[in-house]
Coordinates of C-alpha atoms and ligand atoms in Angstrom, one line a residue:
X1 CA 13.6 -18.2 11.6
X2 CA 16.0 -16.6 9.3
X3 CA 16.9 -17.2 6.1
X4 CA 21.2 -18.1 5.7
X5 CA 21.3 -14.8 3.3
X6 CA 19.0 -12.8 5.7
X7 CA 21.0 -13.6 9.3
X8 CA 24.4 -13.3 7.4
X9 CA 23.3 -9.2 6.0
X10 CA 21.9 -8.7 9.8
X11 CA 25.1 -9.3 11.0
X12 CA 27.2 -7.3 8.7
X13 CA 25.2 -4.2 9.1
X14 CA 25.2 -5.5 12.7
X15 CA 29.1 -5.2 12.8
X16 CA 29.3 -2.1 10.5
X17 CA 26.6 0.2 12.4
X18 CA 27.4 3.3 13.4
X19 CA 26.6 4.1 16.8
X20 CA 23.3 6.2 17.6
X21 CA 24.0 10.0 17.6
X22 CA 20.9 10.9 19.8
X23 CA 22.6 12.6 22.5
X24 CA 22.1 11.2 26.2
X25 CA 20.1 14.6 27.4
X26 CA 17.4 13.9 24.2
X27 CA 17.2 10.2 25.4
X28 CA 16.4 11.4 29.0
X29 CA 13.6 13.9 27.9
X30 CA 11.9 11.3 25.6
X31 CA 11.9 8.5 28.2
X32 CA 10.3 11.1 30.6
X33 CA 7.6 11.3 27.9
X34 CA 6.9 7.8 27.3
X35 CA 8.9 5.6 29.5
X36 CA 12.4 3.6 29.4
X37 CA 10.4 0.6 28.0
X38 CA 9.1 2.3 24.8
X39 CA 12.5 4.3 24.0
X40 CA 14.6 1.9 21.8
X41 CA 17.7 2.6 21.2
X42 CA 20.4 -1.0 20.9
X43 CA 21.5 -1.9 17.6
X44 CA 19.3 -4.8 17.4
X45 CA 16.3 -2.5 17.9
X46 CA 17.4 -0.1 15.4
X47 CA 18.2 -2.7 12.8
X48 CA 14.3 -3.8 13.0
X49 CA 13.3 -1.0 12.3
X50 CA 15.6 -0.5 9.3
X51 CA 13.1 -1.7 6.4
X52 CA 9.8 -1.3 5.4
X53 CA 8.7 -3.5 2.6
X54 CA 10.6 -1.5 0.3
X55 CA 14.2 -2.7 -0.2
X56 CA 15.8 0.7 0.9
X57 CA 17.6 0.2 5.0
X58 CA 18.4 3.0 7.2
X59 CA 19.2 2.5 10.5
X60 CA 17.2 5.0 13.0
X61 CA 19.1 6.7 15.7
X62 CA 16.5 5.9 18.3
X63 CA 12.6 4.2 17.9
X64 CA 10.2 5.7 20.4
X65 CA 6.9 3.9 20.9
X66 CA 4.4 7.1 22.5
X67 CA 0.8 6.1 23.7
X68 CA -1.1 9.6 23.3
X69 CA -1.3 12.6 21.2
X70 CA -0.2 14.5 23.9
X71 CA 3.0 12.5 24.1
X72 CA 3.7 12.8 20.0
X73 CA 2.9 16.3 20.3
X74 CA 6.1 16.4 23.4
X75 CA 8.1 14.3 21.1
X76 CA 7.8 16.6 18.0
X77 CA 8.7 20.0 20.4
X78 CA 11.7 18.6 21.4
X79 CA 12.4 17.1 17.8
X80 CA 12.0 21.0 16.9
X81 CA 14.6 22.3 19.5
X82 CA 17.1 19.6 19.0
X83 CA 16.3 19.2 15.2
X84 CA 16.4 15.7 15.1
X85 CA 14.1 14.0 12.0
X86 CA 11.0 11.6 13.3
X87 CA 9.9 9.0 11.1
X88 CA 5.7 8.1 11.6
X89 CA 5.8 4.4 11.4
X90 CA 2.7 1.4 11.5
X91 CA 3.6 -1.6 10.5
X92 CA 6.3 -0.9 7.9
X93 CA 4.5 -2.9 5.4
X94 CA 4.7 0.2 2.5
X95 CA 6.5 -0.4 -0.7
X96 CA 7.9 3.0 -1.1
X97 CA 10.6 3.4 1.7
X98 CA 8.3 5.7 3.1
X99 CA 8.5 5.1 6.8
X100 CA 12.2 4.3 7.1
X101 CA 14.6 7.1 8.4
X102 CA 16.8 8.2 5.4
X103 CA 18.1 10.9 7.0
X104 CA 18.2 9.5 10.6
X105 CA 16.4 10.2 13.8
X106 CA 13.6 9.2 15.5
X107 CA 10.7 6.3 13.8
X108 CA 7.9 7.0 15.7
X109 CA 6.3 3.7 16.3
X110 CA 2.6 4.0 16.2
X111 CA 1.7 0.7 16.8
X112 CA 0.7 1.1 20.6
X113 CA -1.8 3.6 19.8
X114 CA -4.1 0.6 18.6
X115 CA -7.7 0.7 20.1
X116 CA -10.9 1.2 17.9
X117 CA -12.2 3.8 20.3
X118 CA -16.2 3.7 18.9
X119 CA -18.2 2.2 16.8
X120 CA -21.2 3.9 15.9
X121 CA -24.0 1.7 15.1
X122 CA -26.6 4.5 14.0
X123 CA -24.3 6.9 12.0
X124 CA -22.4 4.2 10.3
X125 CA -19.1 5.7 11.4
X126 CA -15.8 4.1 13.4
X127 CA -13.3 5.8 15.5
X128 CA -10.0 4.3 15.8
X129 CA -6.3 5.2 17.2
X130 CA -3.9 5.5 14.3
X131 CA -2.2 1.6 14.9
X132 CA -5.3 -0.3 14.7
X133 CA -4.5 -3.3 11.8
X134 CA -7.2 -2.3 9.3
X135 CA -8.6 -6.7 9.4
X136 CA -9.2 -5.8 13.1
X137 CA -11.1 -3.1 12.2
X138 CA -13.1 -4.9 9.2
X139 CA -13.2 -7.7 11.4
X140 CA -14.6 -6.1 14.6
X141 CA -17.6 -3.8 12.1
X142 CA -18.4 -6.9 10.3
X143 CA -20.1 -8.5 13.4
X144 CA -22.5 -5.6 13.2
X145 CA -23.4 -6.4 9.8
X146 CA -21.4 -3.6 8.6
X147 CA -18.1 -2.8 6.1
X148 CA -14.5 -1.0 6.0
X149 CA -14.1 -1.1 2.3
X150 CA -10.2 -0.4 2.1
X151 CA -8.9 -4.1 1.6
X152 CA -5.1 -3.7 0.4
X153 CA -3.3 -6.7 0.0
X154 CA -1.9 -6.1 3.2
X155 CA -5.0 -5.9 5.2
X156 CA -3.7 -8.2 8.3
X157 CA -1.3 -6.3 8.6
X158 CA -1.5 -2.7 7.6
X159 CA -2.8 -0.2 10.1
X160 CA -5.4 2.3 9.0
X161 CA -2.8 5.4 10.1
X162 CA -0.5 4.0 7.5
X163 CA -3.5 3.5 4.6
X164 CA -4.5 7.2 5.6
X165 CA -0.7 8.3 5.0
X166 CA -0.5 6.1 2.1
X167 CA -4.5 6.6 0.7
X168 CA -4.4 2.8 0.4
X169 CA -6.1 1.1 -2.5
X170 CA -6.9 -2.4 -2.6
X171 CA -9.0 -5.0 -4.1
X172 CA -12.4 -3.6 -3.9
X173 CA -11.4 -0.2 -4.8
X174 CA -13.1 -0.5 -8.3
X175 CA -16.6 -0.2 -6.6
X176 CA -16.3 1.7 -3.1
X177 CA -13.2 3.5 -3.7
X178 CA -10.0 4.2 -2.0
X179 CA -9.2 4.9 1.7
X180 CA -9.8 8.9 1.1
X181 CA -13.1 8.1 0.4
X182 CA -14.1 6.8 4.0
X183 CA -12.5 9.7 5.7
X184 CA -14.6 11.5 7.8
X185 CA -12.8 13.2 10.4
X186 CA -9.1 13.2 10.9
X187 CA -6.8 14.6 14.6
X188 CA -3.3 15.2 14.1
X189 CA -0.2 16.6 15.2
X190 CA 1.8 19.1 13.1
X191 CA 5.6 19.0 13.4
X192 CA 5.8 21.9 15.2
X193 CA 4.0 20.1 18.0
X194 CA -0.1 21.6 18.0
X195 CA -2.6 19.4 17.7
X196 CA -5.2 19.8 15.4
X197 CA -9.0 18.1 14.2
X198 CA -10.0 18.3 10.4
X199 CA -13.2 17.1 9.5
X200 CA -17.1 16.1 11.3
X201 CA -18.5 12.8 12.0
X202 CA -21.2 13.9 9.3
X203 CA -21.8 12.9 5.7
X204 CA -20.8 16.4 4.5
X205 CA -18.4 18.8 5.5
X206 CA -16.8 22.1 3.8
X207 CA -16.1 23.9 6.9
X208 CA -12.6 25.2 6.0
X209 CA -9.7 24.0 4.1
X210 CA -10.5 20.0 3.8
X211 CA -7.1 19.6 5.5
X212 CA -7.8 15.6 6.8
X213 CA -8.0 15.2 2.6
X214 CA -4.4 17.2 2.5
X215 CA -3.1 14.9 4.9
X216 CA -5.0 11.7 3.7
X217 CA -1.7 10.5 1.3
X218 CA 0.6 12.8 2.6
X219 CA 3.1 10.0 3.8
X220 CA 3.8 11.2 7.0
X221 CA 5.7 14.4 6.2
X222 CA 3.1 17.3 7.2
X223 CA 1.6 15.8 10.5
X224 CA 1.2 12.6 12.5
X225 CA -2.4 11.4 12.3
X226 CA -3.3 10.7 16.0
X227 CA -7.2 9.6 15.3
X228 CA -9.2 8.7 12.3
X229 CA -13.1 8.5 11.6
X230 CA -14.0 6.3 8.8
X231 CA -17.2 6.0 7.1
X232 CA -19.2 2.3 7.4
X233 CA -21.4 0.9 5.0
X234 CA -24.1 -2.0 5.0
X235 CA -21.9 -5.3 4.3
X236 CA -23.2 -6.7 0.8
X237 CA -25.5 -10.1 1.1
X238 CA -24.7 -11.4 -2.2
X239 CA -22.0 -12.0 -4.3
X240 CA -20.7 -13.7 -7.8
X241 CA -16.7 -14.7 -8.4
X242 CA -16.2 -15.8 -12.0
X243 CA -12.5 -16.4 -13.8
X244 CA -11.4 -16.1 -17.2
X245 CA -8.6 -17.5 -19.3
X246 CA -7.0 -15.8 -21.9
X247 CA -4.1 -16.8 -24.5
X248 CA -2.5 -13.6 -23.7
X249 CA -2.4 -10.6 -20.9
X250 CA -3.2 -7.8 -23.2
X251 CA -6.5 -10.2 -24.8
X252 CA -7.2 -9.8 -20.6
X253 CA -6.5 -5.9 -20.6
X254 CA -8.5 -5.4 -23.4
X255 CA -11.6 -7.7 -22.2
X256 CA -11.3 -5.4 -18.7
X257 CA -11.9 -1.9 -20.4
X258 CA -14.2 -4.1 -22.1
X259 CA -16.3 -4.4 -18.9
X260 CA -16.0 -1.5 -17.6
X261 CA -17.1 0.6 -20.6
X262 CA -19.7 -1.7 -20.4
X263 CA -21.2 0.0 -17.2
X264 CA -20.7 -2.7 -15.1
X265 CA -19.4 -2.4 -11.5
X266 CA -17.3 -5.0 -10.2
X267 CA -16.6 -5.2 -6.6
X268 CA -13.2 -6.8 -7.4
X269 CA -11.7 -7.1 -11.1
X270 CA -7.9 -8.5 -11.4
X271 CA -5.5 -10.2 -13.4
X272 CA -2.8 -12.6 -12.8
X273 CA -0.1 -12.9 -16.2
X274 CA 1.3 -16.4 -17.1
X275 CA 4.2 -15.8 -15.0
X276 CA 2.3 -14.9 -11.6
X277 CA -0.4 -18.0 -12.5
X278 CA 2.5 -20.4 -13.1
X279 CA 4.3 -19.4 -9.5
X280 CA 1.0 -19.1 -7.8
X281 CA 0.2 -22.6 -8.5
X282 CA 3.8 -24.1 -7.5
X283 CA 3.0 -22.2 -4.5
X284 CA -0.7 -23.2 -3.4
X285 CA -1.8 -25.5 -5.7
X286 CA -5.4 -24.3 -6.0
X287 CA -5.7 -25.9 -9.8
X288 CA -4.9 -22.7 -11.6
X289 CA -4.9 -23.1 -15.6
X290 CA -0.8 -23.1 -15.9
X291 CA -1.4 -22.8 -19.6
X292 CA -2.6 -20.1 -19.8
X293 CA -1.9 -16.6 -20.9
X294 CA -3.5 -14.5 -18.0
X295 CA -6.6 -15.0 -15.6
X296 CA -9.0 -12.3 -15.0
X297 CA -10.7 -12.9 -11.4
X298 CA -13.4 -10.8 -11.4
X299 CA -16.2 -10.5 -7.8
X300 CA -19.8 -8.9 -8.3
X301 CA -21.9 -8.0 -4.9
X302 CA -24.8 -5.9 -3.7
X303 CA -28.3 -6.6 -1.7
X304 CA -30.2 -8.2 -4.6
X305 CA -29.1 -11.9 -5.4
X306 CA -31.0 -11.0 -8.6
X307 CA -29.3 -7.7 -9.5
X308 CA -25.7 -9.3 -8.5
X309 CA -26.5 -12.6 -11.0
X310 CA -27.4 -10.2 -13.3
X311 CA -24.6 -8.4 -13.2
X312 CA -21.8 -11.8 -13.6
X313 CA -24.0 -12.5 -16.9
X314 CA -23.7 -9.7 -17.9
X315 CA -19.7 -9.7 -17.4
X316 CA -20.0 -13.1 -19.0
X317 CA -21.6 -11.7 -22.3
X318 CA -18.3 -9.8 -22.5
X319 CA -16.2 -11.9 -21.4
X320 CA -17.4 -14.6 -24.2
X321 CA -17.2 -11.3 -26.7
X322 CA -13.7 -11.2 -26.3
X323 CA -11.3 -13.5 -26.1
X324 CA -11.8 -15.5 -23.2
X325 CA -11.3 -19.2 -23.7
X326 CA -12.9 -20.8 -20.7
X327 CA -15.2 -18.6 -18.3
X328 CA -16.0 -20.1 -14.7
X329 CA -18.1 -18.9 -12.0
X330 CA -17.4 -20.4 -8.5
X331 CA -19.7 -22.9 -7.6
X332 CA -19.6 -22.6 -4.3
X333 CA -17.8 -20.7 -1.4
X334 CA -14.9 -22.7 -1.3
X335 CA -14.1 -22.7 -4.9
X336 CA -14.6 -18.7 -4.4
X337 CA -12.1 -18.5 -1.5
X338 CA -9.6 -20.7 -3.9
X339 CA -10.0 -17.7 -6.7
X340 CA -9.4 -15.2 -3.9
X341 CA -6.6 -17.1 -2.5
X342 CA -4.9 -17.0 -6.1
X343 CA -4.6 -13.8 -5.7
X344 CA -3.8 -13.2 -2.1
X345 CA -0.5 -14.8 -2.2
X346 CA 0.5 -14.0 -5.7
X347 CA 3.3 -12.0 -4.0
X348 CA 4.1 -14.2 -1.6
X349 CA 4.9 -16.7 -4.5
X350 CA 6.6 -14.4 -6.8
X351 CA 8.9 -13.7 -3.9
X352 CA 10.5 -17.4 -3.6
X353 CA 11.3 -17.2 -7.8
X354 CA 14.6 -15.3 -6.9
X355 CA 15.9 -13.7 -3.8
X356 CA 15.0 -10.0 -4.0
X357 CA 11.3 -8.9 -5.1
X358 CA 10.8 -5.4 -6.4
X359 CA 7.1 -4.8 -6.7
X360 CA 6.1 -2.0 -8.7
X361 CA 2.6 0.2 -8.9
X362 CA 1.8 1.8 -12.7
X363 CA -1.6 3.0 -13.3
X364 CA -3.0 4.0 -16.5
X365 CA -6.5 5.0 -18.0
X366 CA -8.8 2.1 -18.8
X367 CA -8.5 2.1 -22.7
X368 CA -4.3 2.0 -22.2
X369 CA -4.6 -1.3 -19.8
X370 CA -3.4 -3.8 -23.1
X371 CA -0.7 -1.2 -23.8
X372 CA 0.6 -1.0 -20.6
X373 CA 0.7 -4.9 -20.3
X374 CA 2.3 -4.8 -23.6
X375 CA 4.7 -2.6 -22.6
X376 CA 5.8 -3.9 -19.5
X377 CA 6.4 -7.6 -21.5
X378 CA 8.9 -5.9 -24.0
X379 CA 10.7 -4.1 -21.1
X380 CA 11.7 -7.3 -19.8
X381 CA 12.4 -8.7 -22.9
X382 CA 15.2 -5.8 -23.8
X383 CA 16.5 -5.7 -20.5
X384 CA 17.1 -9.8 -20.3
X385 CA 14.6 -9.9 -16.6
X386 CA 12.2 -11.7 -14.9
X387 CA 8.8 -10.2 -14.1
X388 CA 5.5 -11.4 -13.3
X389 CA 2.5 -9.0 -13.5
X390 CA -0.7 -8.9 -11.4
X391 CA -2.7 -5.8 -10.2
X392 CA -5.9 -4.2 -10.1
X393 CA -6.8 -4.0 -13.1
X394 CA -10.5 -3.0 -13.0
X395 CA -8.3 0.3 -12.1
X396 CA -6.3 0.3 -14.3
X397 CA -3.3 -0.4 -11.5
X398 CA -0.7 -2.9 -12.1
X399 CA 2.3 -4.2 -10.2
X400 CA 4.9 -5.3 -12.4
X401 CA 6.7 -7.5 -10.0
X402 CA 10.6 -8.0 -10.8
X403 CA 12.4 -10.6 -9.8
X404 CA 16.2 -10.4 -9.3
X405 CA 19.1 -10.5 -7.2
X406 CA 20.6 -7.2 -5.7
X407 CA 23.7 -8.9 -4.9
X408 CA 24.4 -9.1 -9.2
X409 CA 25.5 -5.1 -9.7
X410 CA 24.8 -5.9 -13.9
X411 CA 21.3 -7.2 -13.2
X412 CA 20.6 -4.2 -10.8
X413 CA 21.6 -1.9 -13.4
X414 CA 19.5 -3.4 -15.9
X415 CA 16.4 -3.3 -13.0
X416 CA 17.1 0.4 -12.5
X417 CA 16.7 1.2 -16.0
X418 CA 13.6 -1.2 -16.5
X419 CA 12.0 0.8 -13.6
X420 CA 12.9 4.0 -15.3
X421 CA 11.1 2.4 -18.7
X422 CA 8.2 1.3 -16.7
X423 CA 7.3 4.7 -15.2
X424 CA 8.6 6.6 -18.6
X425 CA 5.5 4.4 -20.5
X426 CA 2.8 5.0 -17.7
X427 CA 3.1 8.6 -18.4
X428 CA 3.7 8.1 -22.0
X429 CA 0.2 6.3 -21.3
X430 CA -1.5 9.0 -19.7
X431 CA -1.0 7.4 -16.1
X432 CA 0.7 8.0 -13.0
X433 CA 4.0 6.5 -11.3
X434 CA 1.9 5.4 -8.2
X435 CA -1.8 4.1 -7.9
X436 CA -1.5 3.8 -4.5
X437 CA 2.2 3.0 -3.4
X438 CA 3.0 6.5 -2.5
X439 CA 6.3 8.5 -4.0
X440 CA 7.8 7.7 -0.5
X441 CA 12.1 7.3 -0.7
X442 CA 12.1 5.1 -3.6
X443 CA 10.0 7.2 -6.3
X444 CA 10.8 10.4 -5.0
X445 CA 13.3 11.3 -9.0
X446 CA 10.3 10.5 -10.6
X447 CA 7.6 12.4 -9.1
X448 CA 8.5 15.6 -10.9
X449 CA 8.2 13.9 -14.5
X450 CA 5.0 13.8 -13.4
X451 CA 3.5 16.4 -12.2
X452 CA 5.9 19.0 -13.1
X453 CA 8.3 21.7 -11.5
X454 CA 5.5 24.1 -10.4
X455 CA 3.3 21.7 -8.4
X456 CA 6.6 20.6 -7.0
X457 CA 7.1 23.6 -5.6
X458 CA 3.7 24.3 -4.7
X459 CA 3.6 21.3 -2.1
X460 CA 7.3 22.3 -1.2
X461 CA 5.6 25.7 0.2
X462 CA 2.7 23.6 2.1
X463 CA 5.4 21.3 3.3
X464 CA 7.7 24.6 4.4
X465 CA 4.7 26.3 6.3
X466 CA 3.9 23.2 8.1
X467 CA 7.3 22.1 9.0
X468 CA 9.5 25.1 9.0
X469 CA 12.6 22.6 9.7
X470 CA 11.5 20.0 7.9
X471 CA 11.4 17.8 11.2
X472 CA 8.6 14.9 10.0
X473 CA 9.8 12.3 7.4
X474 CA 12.2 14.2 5.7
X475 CA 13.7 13.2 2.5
X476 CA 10.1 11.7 1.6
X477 CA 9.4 12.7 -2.0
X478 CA 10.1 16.3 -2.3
Ligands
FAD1 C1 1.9 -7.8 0.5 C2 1.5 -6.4 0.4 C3 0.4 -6.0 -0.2 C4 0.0 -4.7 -0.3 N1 -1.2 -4.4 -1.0 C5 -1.6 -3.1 -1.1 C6 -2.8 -2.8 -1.8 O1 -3.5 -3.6 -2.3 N2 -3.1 -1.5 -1.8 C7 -2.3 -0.5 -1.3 O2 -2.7 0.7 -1.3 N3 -1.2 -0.8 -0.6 C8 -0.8 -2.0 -0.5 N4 0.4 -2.3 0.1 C9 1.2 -1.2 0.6 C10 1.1 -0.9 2.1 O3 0.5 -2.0 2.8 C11 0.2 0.3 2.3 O4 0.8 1.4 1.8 C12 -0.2 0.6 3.8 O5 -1.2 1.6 3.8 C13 0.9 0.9 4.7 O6 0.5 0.8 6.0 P1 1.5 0.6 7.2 O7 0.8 0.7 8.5 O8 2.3 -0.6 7.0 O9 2.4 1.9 7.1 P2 3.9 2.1 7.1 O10 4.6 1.3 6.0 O11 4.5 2.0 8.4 O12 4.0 3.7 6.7 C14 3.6 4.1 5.4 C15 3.7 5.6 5.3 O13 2.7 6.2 6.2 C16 3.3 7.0 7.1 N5 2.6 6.8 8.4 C17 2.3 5.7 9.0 N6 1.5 5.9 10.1 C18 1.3 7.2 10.1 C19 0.6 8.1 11.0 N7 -0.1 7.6 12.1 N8 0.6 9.4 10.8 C20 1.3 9.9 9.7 N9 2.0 9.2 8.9 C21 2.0 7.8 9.1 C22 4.8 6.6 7.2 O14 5.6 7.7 7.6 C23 5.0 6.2 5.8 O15 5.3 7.3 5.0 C24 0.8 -3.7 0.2 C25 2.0 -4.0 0.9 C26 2.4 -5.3 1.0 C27 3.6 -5.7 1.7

């Protein structure tokens, strides 16, 4: 069901769309590849495929839906002789703009390519087409006694081609790492149509340029990922959730480099400010402490019940050291799903405060955690705006979460220049403008602050030799 404010926009770009200007002949050759079924070209079909989570919309000329390598590799030779852009899509659940077509073309729906092809019990290793949904695939290894560490926020949703594209973070990335880390072997397609494999299904590899790493984050614009071999490892027996109040966010910030300078490895380690608590509790009602300043949620797990308890007391000697008022540790696995839950929908609830959400994805060393927090307060306090902060902070990776109304030009104006701030004091920080959003559309003016004119152009040349006519996802943050 759609919302009044959602059908009403549908139907204005619905009225006001231009018509699709993939010729006829290019609409024959790609429904020889894949079928009339899977080549989508009405308005209505175009307009879903508009958005990702992002709040950018372009309308794609076309959507094809191919079911092989070989039939992506087809699709991008013809994309190279008509020069047409084509737009890798999974589920369009990134927050960078990163999978919609800005320049027009072809999305390239990956979501029938969706079967987890092996899993190998005795190597620890799973094989998968590039549109499984990365729950299916935790769910499926978890019966074997085994995990997918990856969890972003967006697990159910996400497929694991997009969280290669996108090297997606998540909750537990503190301990086991990001999605790079579980890479093993990677097949592709370049723009110019060959197919390639980087990568071995072993526990090292340095034959040749470590090109499934190169691709691993590249968004989409130097090849479509066809297959992906991830690394498993033993699920954990035990585990510890505590949560901590604070009077204020930074007192939290603080209290996490705290932790971690400590030595001590949380599985999971995040924060929810006063804003996010207050809204997630409106939302769920799971008993949250309303009052207070911010909430640390913090998970410890391993094979030893003794090491693990070991571990939350030692978190709670810190935690006590600094400023937490009240320290809890779940009683039981209920009351642990509840602290999890918290922070599973803190989105979710952020979303209803006012009717557009823009999420946001600074990360900055440990030791500049209370800073950043500090930071992001007084940018909303000069530029008059809502925003409620929640993240990852065990890395250091927060999402300042603003929440506005893009119909009000002033406000916007004000957002623009609070997102300009928020990046301006990550690097100011010693951090980056993404943790693990990607650059995608949306970042793409900021990237060089960054990094800098000459790495720019050094990933413009690996780009160029790639994708002479810069075919794949073009417009993507170069
Ligand atoms: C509620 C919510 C919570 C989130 N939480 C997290 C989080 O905790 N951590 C995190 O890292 N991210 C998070 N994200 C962001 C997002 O889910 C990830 O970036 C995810 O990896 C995107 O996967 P997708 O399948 O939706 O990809 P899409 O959004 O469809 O595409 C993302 C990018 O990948 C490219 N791409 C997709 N498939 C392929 C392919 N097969 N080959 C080549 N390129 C491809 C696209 O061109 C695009 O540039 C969250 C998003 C939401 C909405």
């Amino acid at each position: 069901m759609l919302s009044n404010l959602t059908e009403l926009k549908c139907k204005r770009i619905l009225y006001t769309m231009k018509p699709s200007r993939i010729s006829s002949s290019v609409v024959e050759k790609l429904v020889s590849i894949v079928g009339g079924e899977h080549v989508l070209v009405s308005d209505e079909d175009r307009l879903a495929y508009a958005y990702d989570s992002q709040r950018v919309e372009f309308i794609p000329d076309a959507v094809v839906r191919p079911g092989t390598a070989d039939d992506i590799a087809q699709i991008m030779r013809i994309a190279n002789e008509e020069l047409f852009p084509v737009v890798p899509r999974g589920s369009g659940t990134g927050l960078s703009g990163g999978s919609v077509a800005s320049q027009g073309g072809v999305v390239l729906d990956l979501s029938r390519m969706n079967r987890i092809v092996e899993i190998d019990l005795g190597n620890l290793h799973a094989v998968c087409q590039p549109g499984v949904i990365t729950a299916t695939l935790a769910t499926a290894v978890e019966k074997h006694g085994l995990l997918y560490p990856p969890d972003p926020g967006s697990i159910k949703v996400s497929t694991l081609g997009g969280n290669v594209a996108e090297n997606a973070g998540g909750l537990r990335a503190i301990k086991y790492g990001v999605t790079r880390n579980y890479l093993m072997q990677v097949c592709a397609v370049v723009p110019t149509g060959e197919e390639f494999v980087s990568g071995a299904k072993t526990r090292k590899c340095v034959a040749g340029y470590d090109l499934a790493s190169l691709l691993c984050g590249s968004e989409g614009t130097l090849a479509v990922i066809t297959e992906i071999t991830v690394r498993l490892v033993p699920f954990p027996r035990f585990r510890r959730s505590l949560t901590a109040v604070f009077e204020t966010a930074s007192a939290a910030g603080r209290a996490v480099s705290e932790i971690m300078a400590e030595g001590l490895t949380p599985a999971t380690l995040e924060i929810l400010d006063q804003r996010t608590i207050q809204v997630v509790e409106d939302y769920a009602h799971l008993g949250l402490p309303t009052e207070a300043g911010a909430l640390l949620l913090a998970e410890f797990d391993g094979f030893s019940e003794t090491a693990v308890a070991d571990e939350a007391e030692a978190a709670r000697a810190v935690l006590e050291r600094s400023s937490a008022q009240q320290i809890r540790e779940a009683q039981d696995a209920e009351e642990r799903e509840r602290i999890w839950e918290a922070r599973r929908v803190a989105l979710a609830a952020l979303a209803r405060v006012r009717p557009t959400t823009i999420l946001e994805d600074v990360t900055v060393p440990l030791p500049k955690l209370s800073a950043m927090i500090e930071r992001i307060a007084e940018i909303a306090r000069s530029n008059s705006l809502l925003i409620g902060t929640f993240g990852h902070a065990g890395d250091g990776n927060l999402h300042p979460t603003i929440l506005t109304d893009e119909r009000d030009a002033e406000e916007m104006e004000r957002v623009e220049k609070a997102i300009a701030q928020l990046f301006e004091a990550a690097l100011e920080l010693g951090g980056t403008v993404s943790g693990e959003h990607g650059i995608g559309f949306a970042k793409a003016p900021f990237l060089p602050k960054e990094v800098g004119e000459n790495t720019i152009e050094i990933m413009r040349r690996i780009k160029r030799s790639l994708d002479p006519n810069n075919i794949l996802n073009p417009g993507k943050f170069l």
